[in-house]
Structures are given as C-alpha cells and as structure tokens.
PDB file of C-alpha atoms and ligand atoms in Angstrom:
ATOM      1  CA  UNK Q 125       0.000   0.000   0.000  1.00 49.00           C
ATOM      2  CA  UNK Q 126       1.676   3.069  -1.241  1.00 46.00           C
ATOM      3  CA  UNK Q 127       1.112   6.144   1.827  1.00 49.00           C
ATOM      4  CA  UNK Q 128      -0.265   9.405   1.445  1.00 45.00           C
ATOM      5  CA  UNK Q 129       1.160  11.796  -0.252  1.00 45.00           C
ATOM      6  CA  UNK Q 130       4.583  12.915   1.600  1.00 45.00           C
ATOM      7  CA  UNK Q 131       4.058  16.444   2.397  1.00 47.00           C
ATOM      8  CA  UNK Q 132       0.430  16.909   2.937  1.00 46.00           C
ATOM      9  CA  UNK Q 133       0.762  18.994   5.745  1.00 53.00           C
ATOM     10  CA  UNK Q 134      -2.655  20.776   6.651  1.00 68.00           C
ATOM     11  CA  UNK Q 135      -2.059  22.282  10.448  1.00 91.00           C
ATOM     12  CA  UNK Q 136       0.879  23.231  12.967  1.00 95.00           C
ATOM     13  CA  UNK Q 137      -0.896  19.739  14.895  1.00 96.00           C
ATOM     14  CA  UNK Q 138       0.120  17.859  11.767  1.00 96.00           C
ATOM     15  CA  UNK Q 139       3.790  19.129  11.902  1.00 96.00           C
ATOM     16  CA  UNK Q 140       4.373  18.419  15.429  1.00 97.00           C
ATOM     17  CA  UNK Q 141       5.608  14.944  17.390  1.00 98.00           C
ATOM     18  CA  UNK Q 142       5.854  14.693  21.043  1.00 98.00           C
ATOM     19  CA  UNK Q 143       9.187  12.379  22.150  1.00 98.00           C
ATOM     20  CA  UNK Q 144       7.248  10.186  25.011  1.00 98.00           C
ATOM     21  CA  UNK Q 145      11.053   9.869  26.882  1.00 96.00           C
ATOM     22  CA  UNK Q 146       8.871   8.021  29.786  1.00 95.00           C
ATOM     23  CA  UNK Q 147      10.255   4.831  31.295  1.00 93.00           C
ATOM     24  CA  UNK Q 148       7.269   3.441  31.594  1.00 94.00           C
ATOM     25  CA  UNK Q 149       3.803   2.448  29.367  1.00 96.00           C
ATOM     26  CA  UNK Q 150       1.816   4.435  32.200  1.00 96.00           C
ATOM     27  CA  UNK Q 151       3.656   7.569  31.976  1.00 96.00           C
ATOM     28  CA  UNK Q 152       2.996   7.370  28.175  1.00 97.00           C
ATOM     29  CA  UNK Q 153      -0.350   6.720  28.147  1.00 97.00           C
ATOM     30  CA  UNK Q 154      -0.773   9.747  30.623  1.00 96.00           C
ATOM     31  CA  UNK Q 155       0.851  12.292  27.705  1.00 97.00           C
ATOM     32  CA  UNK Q 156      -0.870  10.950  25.415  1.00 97.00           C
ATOM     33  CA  UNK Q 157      -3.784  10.652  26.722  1.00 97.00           C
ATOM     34  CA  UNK Q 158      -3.460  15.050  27.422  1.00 96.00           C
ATOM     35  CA  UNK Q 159      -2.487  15.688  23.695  1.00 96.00           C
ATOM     36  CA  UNK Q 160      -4.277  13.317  21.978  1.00 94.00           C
ATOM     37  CA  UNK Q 161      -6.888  16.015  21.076  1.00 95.00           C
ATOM     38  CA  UNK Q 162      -4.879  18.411  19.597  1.00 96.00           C
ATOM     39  CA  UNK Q 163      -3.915  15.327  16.702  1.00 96.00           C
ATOM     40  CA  UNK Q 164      -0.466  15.519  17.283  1.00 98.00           C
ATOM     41  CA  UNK Q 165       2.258  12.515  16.467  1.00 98.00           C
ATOM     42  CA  UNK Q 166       3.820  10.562  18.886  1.00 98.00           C
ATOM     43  CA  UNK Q 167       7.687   9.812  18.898  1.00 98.00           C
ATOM     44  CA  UNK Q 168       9.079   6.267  20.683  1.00 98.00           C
ATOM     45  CA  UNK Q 169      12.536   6.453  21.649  1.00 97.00           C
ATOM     46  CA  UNK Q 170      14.870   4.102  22.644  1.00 97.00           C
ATOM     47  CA  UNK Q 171      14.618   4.634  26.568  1.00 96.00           C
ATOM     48  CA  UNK Q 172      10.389   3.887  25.961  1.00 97.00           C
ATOM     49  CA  UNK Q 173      10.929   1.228  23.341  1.00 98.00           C
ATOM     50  CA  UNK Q 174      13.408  -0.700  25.727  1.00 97.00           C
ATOM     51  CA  UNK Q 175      11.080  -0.349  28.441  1.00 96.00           C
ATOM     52  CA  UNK Q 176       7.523  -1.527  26.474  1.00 96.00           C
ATOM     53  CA  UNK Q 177       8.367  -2.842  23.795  1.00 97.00           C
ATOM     54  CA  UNK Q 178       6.969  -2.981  20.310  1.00 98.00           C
ATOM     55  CA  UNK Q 179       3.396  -4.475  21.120  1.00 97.00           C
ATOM     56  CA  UNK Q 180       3.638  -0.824  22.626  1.00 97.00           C
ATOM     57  CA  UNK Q 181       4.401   1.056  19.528  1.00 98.00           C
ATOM     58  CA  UNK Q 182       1.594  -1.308  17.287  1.00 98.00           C
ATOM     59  CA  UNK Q 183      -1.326  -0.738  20.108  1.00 97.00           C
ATOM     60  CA  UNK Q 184      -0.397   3.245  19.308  1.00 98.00           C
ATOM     61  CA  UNK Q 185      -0.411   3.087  15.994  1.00 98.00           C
ATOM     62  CA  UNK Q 186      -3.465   1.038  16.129  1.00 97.00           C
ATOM     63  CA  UNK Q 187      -5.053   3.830  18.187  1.00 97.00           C
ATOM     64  CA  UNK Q 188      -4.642   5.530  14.946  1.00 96.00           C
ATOM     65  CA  UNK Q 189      -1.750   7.863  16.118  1.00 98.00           C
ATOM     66  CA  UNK Q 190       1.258   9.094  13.637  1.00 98.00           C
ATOM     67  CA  UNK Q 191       3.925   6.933  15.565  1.00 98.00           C
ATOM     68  CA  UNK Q 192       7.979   7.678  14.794  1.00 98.00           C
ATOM     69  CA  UNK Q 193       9.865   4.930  15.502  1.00 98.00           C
ATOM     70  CA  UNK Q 194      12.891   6.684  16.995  1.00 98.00           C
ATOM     71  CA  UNK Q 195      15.460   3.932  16.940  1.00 98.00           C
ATOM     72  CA  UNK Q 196      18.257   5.406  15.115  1.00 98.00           C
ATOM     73  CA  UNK Q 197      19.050   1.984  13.385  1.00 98.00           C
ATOM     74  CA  UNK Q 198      22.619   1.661  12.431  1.00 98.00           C
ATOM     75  CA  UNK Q 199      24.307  -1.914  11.722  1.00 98.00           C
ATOM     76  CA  UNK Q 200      25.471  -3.886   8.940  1.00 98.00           C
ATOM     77  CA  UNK Q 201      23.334  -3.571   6.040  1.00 98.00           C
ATOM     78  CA  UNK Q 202      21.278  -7.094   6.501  1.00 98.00           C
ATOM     79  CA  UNK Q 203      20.372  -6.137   9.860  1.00 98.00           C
ATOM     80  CA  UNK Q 204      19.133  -2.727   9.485  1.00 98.00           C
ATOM     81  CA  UNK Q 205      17.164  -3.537   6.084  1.00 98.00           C
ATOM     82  CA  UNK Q 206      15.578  -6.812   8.538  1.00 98.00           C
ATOM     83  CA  UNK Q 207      14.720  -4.141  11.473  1.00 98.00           C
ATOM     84  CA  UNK Q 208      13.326  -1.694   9.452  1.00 98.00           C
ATOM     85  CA  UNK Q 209      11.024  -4.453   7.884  1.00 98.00           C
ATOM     86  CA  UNK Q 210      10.378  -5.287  11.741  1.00 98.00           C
ATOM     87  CA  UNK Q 211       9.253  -1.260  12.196  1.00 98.00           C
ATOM     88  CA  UNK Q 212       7.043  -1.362   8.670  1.00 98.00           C
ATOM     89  CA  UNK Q 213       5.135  -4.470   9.879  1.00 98.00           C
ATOM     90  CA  UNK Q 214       4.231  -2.668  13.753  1.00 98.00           C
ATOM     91  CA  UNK Q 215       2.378  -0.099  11.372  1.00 98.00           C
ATOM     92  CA  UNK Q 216       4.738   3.179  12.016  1.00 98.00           C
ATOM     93  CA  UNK Q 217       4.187   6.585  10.005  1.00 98.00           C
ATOM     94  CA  UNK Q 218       7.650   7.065  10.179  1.00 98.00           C
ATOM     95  CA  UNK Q 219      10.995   5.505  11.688  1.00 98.00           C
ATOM     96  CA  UNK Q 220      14.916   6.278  11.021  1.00 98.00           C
ATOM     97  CA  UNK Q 221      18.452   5.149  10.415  1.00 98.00           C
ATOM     98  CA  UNK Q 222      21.803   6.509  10.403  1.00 98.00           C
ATOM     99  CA  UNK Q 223      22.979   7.752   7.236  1.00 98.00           C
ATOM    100  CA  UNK Q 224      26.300   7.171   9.113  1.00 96.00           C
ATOM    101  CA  UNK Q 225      25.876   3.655   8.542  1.00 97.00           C
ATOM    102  CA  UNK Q 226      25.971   4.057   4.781  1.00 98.00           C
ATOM    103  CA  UNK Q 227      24.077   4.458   1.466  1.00 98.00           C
ATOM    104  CA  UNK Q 228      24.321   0.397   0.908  1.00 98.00           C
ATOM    105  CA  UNK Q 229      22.764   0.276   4.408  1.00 98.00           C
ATOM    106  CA  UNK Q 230      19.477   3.470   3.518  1.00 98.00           C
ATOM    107  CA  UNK Q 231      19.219   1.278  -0.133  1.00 98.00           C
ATOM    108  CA  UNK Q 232      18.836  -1.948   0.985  1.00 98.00           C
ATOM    109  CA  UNK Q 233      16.581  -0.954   3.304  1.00 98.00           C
ATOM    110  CA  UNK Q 234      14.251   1.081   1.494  1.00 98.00           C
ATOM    111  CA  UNK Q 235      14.437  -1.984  -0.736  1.00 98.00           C
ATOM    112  CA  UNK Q 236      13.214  -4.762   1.386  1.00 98.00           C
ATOM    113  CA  UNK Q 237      10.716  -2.155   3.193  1.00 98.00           C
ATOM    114  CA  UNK Q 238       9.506  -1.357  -0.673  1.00 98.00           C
ATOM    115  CA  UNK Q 239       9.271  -5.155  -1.641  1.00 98.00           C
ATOM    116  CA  UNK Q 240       8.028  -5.961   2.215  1.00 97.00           C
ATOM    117  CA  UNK Q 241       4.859  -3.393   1.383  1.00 97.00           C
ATOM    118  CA  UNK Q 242       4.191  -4.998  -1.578  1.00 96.00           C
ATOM    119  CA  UNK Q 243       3.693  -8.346  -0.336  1.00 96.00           C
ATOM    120  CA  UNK Q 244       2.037  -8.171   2.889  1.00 97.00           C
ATOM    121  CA  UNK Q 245      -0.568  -5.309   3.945  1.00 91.00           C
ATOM    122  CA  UNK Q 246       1.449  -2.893   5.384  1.00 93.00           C
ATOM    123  CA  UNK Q 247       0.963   0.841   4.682  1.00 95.00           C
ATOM    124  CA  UNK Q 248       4.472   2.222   3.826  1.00 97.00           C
ATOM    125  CA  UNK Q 249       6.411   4.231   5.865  1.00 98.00           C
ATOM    126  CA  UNK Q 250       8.154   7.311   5.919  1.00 98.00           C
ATOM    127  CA  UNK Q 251      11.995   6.347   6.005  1.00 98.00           C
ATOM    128  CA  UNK Q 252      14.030   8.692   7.511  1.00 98.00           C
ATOM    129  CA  UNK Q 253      17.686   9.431   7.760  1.00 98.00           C
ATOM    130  CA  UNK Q 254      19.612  10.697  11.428  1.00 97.00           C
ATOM    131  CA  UNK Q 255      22.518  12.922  10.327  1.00 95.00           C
ATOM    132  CA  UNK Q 256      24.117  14.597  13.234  1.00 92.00           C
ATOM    133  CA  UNK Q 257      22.559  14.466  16.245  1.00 90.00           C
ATOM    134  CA  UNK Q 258      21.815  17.742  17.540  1.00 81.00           C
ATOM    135  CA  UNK Q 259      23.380  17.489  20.641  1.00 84.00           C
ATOM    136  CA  UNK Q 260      26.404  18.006  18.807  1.00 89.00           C
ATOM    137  CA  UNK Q 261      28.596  20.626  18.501  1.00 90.00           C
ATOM    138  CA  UNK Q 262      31.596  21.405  16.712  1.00 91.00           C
ATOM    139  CA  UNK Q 263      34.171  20.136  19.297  1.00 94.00           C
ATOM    140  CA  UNK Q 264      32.067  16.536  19.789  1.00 95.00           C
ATOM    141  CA  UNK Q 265      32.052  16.138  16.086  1.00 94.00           C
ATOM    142  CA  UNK Q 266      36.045  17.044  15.800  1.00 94.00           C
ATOM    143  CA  UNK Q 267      36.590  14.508  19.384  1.00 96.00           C
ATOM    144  CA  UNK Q 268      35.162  11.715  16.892  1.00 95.00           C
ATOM    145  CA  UNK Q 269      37.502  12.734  14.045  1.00 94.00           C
ATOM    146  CA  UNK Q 270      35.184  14.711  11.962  1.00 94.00           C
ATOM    147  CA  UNK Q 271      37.267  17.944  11.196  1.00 94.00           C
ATOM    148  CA  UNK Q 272      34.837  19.259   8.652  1.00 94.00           C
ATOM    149  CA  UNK Q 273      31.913  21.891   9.889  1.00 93.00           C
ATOM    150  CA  UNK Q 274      28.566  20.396  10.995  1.00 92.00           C
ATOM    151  CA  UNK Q 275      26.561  22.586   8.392  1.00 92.00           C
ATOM    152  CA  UNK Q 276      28.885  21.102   5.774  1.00 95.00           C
ATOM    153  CA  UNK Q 277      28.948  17.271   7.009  1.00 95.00           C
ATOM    154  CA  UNK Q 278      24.622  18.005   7.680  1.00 95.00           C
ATOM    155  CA  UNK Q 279      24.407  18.265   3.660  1.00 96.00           C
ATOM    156  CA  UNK Q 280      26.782  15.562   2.703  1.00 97.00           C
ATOM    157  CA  UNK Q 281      24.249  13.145   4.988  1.00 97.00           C
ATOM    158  CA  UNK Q 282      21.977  14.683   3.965  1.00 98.00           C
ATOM    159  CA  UNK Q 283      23.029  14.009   0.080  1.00 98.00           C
ATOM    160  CA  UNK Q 284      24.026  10.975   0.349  1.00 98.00           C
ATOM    161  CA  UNK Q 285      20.494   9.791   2.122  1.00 98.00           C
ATOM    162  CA  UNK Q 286      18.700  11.257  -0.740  1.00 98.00           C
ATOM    163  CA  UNK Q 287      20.487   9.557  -3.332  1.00 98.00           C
ATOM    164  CA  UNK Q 288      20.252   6.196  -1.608  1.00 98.00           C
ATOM    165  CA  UNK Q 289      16.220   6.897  -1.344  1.00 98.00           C
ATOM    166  CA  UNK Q 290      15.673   8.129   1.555  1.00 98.00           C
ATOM    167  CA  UNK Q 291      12.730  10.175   2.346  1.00 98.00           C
ATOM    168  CA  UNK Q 292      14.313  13.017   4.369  1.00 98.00           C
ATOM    169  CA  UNK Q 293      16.243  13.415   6.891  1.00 98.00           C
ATOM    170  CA  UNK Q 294      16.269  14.256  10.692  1.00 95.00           C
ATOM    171  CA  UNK Q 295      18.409  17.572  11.200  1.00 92.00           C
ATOM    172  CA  UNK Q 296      18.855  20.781  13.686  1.00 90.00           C
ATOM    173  CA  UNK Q 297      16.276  23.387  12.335  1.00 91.00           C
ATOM    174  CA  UNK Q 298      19.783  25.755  11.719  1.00 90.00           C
ATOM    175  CA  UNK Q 299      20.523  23.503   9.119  1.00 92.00           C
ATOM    176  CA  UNK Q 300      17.472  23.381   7.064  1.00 94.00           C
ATOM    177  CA  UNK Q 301      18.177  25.804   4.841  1.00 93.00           C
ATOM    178  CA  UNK Q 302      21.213  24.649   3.553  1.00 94.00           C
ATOM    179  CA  UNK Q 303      19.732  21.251   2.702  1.00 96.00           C
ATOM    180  CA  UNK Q 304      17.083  22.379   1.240  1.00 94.00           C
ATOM    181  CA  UNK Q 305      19.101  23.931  -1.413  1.00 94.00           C
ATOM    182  CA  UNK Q 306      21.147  20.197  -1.516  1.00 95.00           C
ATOM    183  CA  UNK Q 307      18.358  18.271  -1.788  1.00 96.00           C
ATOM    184  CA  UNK Q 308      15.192  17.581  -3.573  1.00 92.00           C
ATOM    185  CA  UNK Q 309      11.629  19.547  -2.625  1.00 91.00           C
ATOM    186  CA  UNK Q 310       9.834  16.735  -1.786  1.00 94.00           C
ATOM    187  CA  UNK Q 311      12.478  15.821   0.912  1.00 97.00           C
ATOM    188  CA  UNK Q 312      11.563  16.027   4.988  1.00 98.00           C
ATOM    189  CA  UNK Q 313      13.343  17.959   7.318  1.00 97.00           C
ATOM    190  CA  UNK Q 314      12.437  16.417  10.906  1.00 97.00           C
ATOM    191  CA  UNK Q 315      13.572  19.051  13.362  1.00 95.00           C
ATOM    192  CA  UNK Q 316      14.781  17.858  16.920  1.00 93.00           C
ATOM    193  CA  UNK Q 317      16.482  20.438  19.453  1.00 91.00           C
ATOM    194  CA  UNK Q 318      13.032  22.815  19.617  1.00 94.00           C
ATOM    195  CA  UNK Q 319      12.787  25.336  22.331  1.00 94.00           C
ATOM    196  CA  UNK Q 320      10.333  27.416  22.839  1.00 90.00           C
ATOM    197  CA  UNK Q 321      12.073  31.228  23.444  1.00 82.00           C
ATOM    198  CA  UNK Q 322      11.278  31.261  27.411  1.00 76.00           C
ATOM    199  CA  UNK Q 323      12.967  26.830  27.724  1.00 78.00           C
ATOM    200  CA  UNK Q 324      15.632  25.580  29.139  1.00 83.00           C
ATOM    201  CA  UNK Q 325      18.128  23.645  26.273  1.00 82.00           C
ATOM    202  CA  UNK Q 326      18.736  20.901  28.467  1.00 85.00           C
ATOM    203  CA  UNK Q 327      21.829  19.103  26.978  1.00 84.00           C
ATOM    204  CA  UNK Q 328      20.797  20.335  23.374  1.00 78.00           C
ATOM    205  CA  UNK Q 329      23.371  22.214  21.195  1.00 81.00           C
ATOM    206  CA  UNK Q 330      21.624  23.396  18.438  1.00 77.00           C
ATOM    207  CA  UNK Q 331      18.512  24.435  19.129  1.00 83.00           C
ATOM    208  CA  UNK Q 332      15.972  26.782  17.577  1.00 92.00           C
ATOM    209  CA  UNK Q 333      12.063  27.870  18.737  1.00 94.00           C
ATOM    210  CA  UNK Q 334       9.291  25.900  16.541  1.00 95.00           C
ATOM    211  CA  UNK Q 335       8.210  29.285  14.516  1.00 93.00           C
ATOM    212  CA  UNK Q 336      11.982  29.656  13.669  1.00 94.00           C
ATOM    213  CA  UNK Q 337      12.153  25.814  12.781  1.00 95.00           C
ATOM    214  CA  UNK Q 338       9.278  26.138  10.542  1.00 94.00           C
ATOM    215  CA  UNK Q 339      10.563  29.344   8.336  1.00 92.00           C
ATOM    216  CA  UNK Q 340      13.363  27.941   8.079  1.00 93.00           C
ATOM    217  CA  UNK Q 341      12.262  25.004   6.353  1.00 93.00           C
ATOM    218  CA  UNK Q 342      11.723  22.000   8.729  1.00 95.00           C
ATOM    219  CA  UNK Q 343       8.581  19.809   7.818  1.00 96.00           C
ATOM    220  CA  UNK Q 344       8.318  17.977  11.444  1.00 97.00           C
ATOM    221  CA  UNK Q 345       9.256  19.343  14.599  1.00 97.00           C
ATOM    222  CA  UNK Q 346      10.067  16.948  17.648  1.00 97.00           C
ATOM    223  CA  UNK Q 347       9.134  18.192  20.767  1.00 97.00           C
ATOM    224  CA  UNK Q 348      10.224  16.581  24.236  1.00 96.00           C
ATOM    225  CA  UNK Q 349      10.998  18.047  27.772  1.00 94.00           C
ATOM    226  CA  UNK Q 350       9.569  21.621  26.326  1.00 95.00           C
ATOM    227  CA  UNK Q 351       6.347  19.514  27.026  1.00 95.00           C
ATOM    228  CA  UNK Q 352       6.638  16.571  28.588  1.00 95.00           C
ATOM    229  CA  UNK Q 353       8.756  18.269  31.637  1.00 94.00           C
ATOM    230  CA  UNK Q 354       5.850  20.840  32.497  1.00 94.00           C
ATOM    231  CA  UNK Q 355       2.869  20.148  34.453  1.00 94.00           C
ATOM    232  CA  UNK Q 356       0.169  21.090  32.152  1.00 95.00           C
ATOM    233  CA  UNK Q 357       1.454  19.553  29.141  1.00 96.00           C
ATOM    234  CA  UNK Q 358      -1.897  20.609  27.258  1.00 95.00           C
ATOM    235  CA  UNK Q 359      -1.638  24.590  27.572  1.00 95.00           C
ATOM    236  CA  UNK Q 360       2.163  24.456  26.838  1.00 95.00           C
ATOM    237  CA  UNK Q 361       1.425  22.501  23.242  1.00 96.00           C
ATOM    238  CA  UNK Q 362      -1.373  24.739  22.736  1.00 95.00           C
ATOM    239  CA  UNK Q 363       0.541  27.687  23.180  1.00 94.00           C
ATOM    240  CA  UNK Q 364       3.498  26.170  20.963  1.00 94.00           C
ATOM    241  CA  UNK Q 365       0.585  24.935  18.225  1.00 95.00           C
ATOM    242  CA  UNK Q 366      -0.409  28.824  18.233  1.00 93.00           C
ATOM    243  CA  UNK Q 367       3.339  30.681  17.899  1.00 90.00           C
ATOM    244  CA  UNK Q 368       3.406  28.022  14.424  1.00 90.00           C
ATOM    245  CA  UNK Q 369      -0.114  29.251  12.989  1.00 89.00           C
ATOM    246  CA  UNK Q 370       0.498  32.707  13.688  1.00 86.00           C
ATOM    247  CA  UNK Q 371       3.883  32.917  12.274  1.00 81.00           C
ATOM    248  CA  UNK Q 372       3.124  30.864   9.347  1.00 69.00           C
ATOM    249  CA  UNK Q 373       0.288  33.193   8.148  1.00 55.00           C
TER     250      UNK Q 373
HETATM  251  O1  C5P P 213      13.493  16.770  25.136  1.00 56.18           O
HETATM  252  P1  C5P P 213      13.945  17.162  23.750  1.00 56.18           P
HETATM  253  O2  C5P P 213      12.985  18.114  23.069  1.00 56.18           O
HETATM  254  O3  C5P P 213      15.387  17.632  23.718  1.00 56.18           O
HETATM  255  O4  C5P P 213      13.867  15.787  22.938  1.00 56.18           O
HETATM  256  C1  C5P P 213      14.360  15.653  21.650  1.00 56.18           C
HETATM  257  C2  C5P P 213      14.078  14.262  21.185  1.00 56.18           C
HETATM  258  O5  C5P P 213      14.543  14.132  19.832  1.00 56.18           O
HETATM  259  C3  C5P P 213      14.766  13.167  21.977  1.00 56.18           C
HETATM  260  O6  C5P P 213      13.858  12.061  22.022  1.00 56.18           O
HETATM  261  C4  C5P P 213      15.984  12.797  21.164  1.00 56.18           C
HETATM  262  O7  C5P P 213      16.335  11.437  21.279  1.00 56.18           O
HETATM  263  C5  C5P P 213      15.488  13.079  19.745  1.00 56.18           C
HETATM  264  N1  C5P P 213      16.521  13.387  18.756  1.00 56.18           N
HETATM  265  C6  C5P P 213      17.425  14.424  18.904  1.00 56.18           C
HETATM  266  N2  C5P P 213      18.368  14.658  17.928  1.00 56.18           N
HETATM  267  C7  C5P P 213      18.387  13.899  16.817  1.00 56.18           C
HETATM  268  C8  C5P P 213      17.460  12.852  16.661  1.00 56.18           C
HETATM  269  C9  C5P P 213      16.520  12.638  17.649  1.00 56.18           C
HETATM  270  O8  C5P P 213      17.381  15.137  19.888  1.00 56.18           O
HETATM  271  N3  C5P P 213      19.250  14.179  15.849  1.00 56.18           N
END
C-alpha cells in the first residue's frame, strides 16, 4: 500500500511529534492521553521502546496515532534492512536510520521495506535518515575525528540519504536551509532540538524555537521536555501549536 502523499501537511498539529522519553507504558499513556486532542504525532525512543516494547508502539499506531519509531538503526546492512522491515510491519508513520551507517545500508533498506509493502498489507512508511545528532557541537564532532563543519557534514548526509532513497532526513532546524538547497523539494526535514524562546536547552546544542524551525524550512518538529517536563502539558502545546499558525500566516 503506497502512503499518502509525503508532504500533505494541513495544520501546525500535523507538523508536530511529542518524544514520550517516559520509562514506563503508564507515563505514556498519561501524555498521550493530554495531547491526543490536539492530533499531534507521537515519537518512541529508545529509553520507551526498551522499556515496552513494540506491542507498545503497534497498540499506538493502532489507536490511529502518527507513531515515529525513533530507533536510530545503524548496523550492517542485513540487519538494518531486517529491522526496518520489523518497524514497517508494527504499522509506524515514520521511523529512522543513520545515514552514518551508509548508502548500501538506507538502499537496501528502502528496498526490502519497498518489496516488504508490496507483499504483505502494510501501509508504507516514511523512512528517515539521522545525520548529526543535535546534541552536537563542533568540538564533539572534531573529538570523533570529523574535522569538517557540521553545516557542511549536515548536507553531505543529507546528500548521500537522498540519493540512496531516503525520504528526508532528521536535522537541527539551523541547518534546514542549507539542505534544502542540496536536496530535492519533496524531501523532509524532521527538526529535533526545539525550544520554545522562554525553555531551558537541556543538553541540546543546536537548538531553535518551533516558529523559527518552521521558516526555516523544517517539515516535522520533535518536541520533548519543552512539554513533557511541564505540568500542564496541554496549555504548553497549545501555546506552541499557536506561535506556528500565527507565524506561518
Ligand atoms: O526533550 P527534547 O525536546 O530535547 O527531545 C528531543 C528528542 O529528539 C529526543 O527524544 C531525542 O532522542 C530526539 N533526537 C534528537 N536529535 C536527533 C534525533 C533525535 O534530539 N538528531
């Protein structure tokens, strides 16, 4: 079953994905349960994915949330075309790799998700590639022997995931720009590191409020502690959902 088409963004609701960093189903439920109204997405990490499981992320998706399977896969080629099968079949909207693992790794695992969708009735996902994380800076990226700029080593990801056929790309909101110039139109830019002007950054580098993130280019924002670390989690989004509508019109 082929998906809808890729950018068919209609609100700020449909641009936005809440990272449920819980450790534990309840605690999920709980946000979810005070967003759910507003139609946002839902993002599953690795601490909440560890911790519940996939029959977690499949009774969400079931629910008929937009579930992004945050796993960051990155292994030999085999294995990561095999998981991301693994994440098609629980019935994501969206999951991710690391382009650092490769273009042989992104192709053969668009691939097999391609021929997997074909056979079996699964509703394609959105494939998405990590470049570098946004808790990154400069210095981090030189400590792992990376001497060239993070802008410029953003679009040479971000290149190479679009040429292996990738659908986009998960990337600080300050690099947007420049890979949208890289890149094709149709590409996503899924935006971590969002702060709302009056947030803490936490340990978040790069970092940019969700009106910026949006003129600048980014299709999906994900949202975290901005939300999930304040009492009422509802007026917070709303007041984030409202910054996007009024700046975008
Ligand atoms: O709490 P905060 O808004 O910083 O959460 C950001 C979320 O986005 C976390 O779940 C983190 O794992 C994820 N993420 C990120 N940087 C990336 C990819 C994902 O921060 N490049």
């Amino acid at each position: 079953m082929t998906p809808s088409p890729i950018k068919s963004i209609i609100s700020a609701a449909d641009r936005i994905f809440i990272a449920l960093d819980v450790d534990s189903e309840s605690d999920a439920h709980g946000i979810v349960e005070e967003c759910r109204s507003f139609g946002v997405g839902f993002k599953i990490g690795l601490q909440l994915f560890t911790n519940a499981g996939p029959r977690f992320v499949s009774q969400l998706a079931d629910a008929g949330h937009r579930v992004f399977l945050d796993l960051k896969f990155h292994d030999i080629p085999n294995t990561v075309a095999k998981a991301s099968v693994e994440a098609a079949r629980l019935g994501v909207w969206m999951f991710n790799l690391h382009a650092l693992g490769g273009g042989e790794m992104m192709k053969r695992s668009v691939d097999e998700v391609n021929e997997a969708v074909e056979r079996e009735t699964v509703v394609r996902p959105r494939i998405i590639a990590v470049t570098i994380l946004t808790s990154f800076d400069g210095v981090m990226l030189n400590e792992i022997g990376v001497t060239v700029p993070i802008g410029e080593q953003v679009i040479k990801l971000s290149t190479l995931a679009a040429a292996s056929g990738m659908d986009g790309v998960v990337a600080s909101a300050r690099e947007a720009r420049g890979i949208r110039q890289a890149v094709r139109s149709d590409f996503l830019i899924v935006s971590p590191g969002i702060r709302p002007a009056n947030a803490t950054i936490d340990d978040q580098k790069r970092v940019t409020t969700p009106a910026d993130a949006i003129a600048a280019g980014a299709d999906y924002l994900v949202i975290g502690r901005p939300i999930t670390g304040v009492a009422d989690k509802a007026t917070e989004l709303e007041k984030i959902l409202k910054e996007i509508d009024n700046s975008s019109r």
